[in-house]
Amino acid sequence: MASLSGRICLRAAAIRNNVTYTPVRFCKMMSDPMEHATGIEKRELLAKAAGNDDPFDMKVFKRGAGTKETPNLIPSAFDARIVGCICNEDQTYVQWMWLQKGTQKRCECGHWFKLVEKAPL
């Protein structure tokens, strides 16, 4: 209902001023979202503008050798992070585990993981 009354007001204002506004014109008049964003949303937009398409490290990592001497390094800005391991290629579930800062953890499939510090966004 509010959007209908808003459209009527816009049309009335356009008729009074002898100006024709189309929805495309209103979209072009909107300012850049970067100007309105604040906090974590703004930092995310700035990171994406700088070329970092995954500022929160949410994409899937390819597992490496994962030995005890060279574990798979998982970045985190916190003291702990939950990690999922798909042990076999045709496995239909994810083996979840918590990684704690400063310790290595071994998955049931034998791969080792270690949490490394990453600067927060």
mmCIF file of C-alpha atoms in Angstrom:
data_model
loop_
_atom_site.group_PDB
_atom_site.id
_atom_site.type_symbol
_atom_site.label_atom_id
_atom_site.label_comp_id
_atom_site.label_asym_id
_atom_site.label_seq_id
_atom_site.Cartn_x
_atom_site.Cartn_y
_atom_site.Cartn_z
ATOM 1 C CA MET A 1 0.000 0.000 0.000
ATOM 2 C CA ALA A 2 2.840 2.381 0.850
ATOM 3 C CA SER A 3 4.502 1.791 -2.497
ATOM 4 C CA LEU A 4 1.268 2.585 -4.315
ATOM 5 C CA SER A 5 0.856 5.895 -2.494
ATOM 6 C CA GLY A 6 4.532 6.634 -3.136
ATOM 7 C CA ARG A 7 4.024 6.136 -6.870
ATOM 8 C CA ILE A 8 1.010 8.425 -6.855
ATOM 9 C CA CYS A 9 2.999 11.152 -5.066
ATOM 10 C CA LEU A 10 5.849 10.830 -7.565
ATOM 11 C CA ARG A 11 3.475 11.066 -10.504
ATOM 12 C CA ALA A 12 1.745 14.097 -8.979
ATOM 13 C CA ALA A 13 5.096 15.822 -8.421
ATOM 14 C CA ALA A 14 6.173 15.017 -11.977
ATOM 15 C CA ILE A 15 2.931 16.409 -13.396
ATOM 16 C CA ARG A 16 3.241 19.638 -11.379
ATOM 17 C CA ASN A 17 6.801 20.205 -12.601
ATOM 18 C CA ASN A 18 6.097 19.181 -16.224
ATOM 19 C CA VAL A 19 8.845 16.563 -15.993
ATOM 20 C CA THR A 20 8.538 12.949 -17.024
ATOM 21 C CA TYR A 21 10.263 10.528 -14.687
ATOM 22 C CA THR A 22 10.559 6.900 -15.622
ATOM 23 C CA PRO A 23 11.744 4.127 -13.268
ATOM 24 C CA VAL A 24 15.022 4.025 -15.188
ATOM 25 C CA ARG A 25 15.592 7.710 -14.497
ATOM 26 C CA PHE A 26 15.014 7.190 -10.767
ATOM 27 C CA CYS A 27 17.534 4.327 -10.753
ATOM 28 C CA LYS A 28 20.145 6.528 -12.370
ATOM 29 C CA MET A 29 19.535 9.206 -9.760
ATOM 30 C CA MET A 30 20.335 6.818 -6.865
ATOM 31 C CA SER A 31 23.753 7.345 -5.351
ATOM 32 C CA ASP A 32 26.526 4.796 -5.089
ATOM 33 C CA PRO A 33 25.926 2.072 -2.421
ATOM 34 C CA MET A 34 29.460 2.683 -1.138
ATOM 35 C CA GLU A 35 28.360 6.117 0.099
ATOM 36 C CA HIS A 36 25.540 4.643 2.197
ATOM 37 C CA ALA A 37 27.319 1.581 3.591
ATOM 38 C CA THR A 38 28.774 1.623 7.081
ATOM 39 C CA GLY A 39 30.591 -0.782 9.376
ATOM 40 C CA ILE A 40 31.292 -4.323 8.226
ATOM 41 C CA GLU A 41 29.265 -3.857 5.036
ATOM 42 C CA LYS A 42 31.478 -0.938 3.981
ATOM 43 C CA ARG A 43 34.658 -2.904 4.749
ATOM 44 C CA GLU A 44 33.305 -5.780 2.654
ATOM 45 C CA LEU A 45 32.538 -3.468 -0.278
ATOM 46 C CA LEU A 46 35.997 -1.873 -0.024
ATOM 47 C CA ALA A 47 37.668 -5.309 0.009
ATOM 48 C CA LYS A 48 35.698 -6.375 -3.062
ATOM 49 C CA ALA A 49 36.587 -3.108 -4.822
ATOM 50 C CA ALA A 50 40.258 -3.799 -4.043
ATOM 51 C CA GLY A 51 39.988 -7.171 -5.808
ATOM 52 C CA ASN A 52 39.371 -9.542 -2.884
ATOM 53 C CA ASP A 53 36.272 -11.486 -3.972
ATOM 54 C CA ASP A 54 36.292 -13.614 -0.790
ATOM 55 C CA PRO A 55 36.970 -11.218 2.119
ATOM 56 C CA PHE A 56 35.602 -13.619 4.762
ATOM 57 C CA ASP A 57 37.440 -16.755 3.486
ATOM 58 C CA MET A 58 34.204 -18.645 2.936
ATOM 59 C CA LYS A 59 35.191 -20.385 -0.300
ATOM 60 C CA VAL A 60 36.228 -24.015 -0.414
ATOM 61 C CA PHE A 61 39.956 -24.671 0.090
ATOM 62 C CA LYS A 62 41.649 -27.453 -1.837
ATOM 63 C CA ARG A 63 43.212 -29.858 0.599
ATOM 64 C CA GLY A 64 46.972 -30.246 0.307
ATOM 65 C CA ALA A 65 49.233 -33.019 1.527
ATOM 66 C CA GLY A 66 48.054 -32.511 5.084
ATOM 67 C CA THR A 67 50.868 -34.293 6.889
ATOM 68 C CA LYS A 68 51.773 -33.546 10.488
ATOM 69 C CA GLU A 69 54.882 -31.646 9.332
ATOM 70 C CA THR A 70 52.988 -29.630 6.659
ATOM 71 C CA PRO A 71 49.335 -29.349 7.725
ATOM 72 C CA ASN A 72 46.615 -27.660 5.682
ATOM 73 C CA LEU A 73 46.625 -24.013 6.812
ATOM 74 C CA ILE A 74 43.216 -22.511 7.562
ATOM 75 C CA PRO A 75 43.112 -18.690 8.015
ATOM 76 C CA SER A 76 41.009 -17.222 10.816
ATOM 77 C CA ALA A 77 40.734 -13.916 12.648
ATOM 78 C CA PHE A 78 39.427 -15.733 15.736
ATOM 79 C CA ASP A 79 40.768 -18.248 18.256
ATOM 80 C CA ALA A 80 38.669 -21.094 16.831
ATOM 81 C CA ARG A 81 36.990 -22.034 13.563
ATOM 82 C CA ILE A 82 34.794 -24.887 12.414
ATOM 83 C CA VAL A 83 36.170 -26.740 9.390
ATOM 84 C CA GLY A 84 34.546 -29.337 7.180
ATOM 85 C CA CYS A 85 36.521 -32.083 5.456
ATOM 86 C CA ILE A 86 35.167 -34.213 2.624
ATOM 87 C CA CYS A 87 37.402 -37.201 3.196
ATOM 88 C CA ASN A 88 36.600 -39.166 0.032
ATOM 89 C CA GLU A 89 35.746 -37.830 -3.399
ATOM 90 C CA ASP A 90 32.365 -39.570 -3.553
ATOM 91 C CA GLN A 91 31.444 -39.024 0.103
ATOM 92 C CA THR A 92 27.919 -37.671 0.638
ATOM 93 C CA TYR A 93 28.519 -35.943 3.988
ATOM 94 C CA VAL A 94 30.998 -33.507 5.515
ATOM 95 C CA GLN A 95 33.178 -34.395 8.507
ATOM 96 C CA TRP A 96 33.042 -31.288 10.731
ATOM 97 C CA MET A 97 35.627 -30.420 13.389
ATOM 98 C CA TRP A 98 36.676 -27.436 15.491
ATOM 99 C CA LEU A 99 40.186 -26.047 15.054
ATOM 100 C CA GLN A 100 41.714 -24.192 17.980
ATOM 101 C CA LYS A 101 44.484 -21.598 17.664
ATOM 102 C CA GLY A 102 47.952 -23.002 18.385
ATOM 103 C CA THR A 103 47.098 -26.698 17.956
ATOM 104 C CA GLN A 104 46.927 -29.014 14.984
ATOM 105 C CA LYS A 105 44.025 -31.378 14.473
ATOM 106 C CA ARG A 106 43.792 -34.590 12.508
ATOM 107 C CA CYS A 107 40.667 -35.513 10.577
ATOM 108 C CA GLU A 108 39.337 -39.089 10.566
ATOM 109 C CA CYS A 109 40.742 -39.501 7.044
ATOM 110 C CA GLY A 110 44.282 -38.694 8.249
ATOM 111 C CA HIS A 111 44.717 -35.137 6.962
ATOM 112 C CA TRP A 112 46.095 -32.558 9.404
ATOM 113 C CA PHE A 113 44.795 -29.000 9.746
ATOM 114 C CA LYS A 114 46.177 -25.956 11.514
ATOM 115 C CA LEU A 115 44.641 -22.559 12.215
ATOM 116 C CA VAL A 116 46.792 -19.587 11.170
ATOM 117 C CA GLU A 117 46.146 -15.992 12.131
ATOM 118 C CA LYS A 118 44.634 -13.641 9.595
ATOM 119 C CA ALA A 119 43.991 -9.939 10.073
ATOM 120 C CA PRO A 120 40.284 -9.232 10.643
ATOM 121 C CA LEU A 121 38.374 -7.483 7.885
#
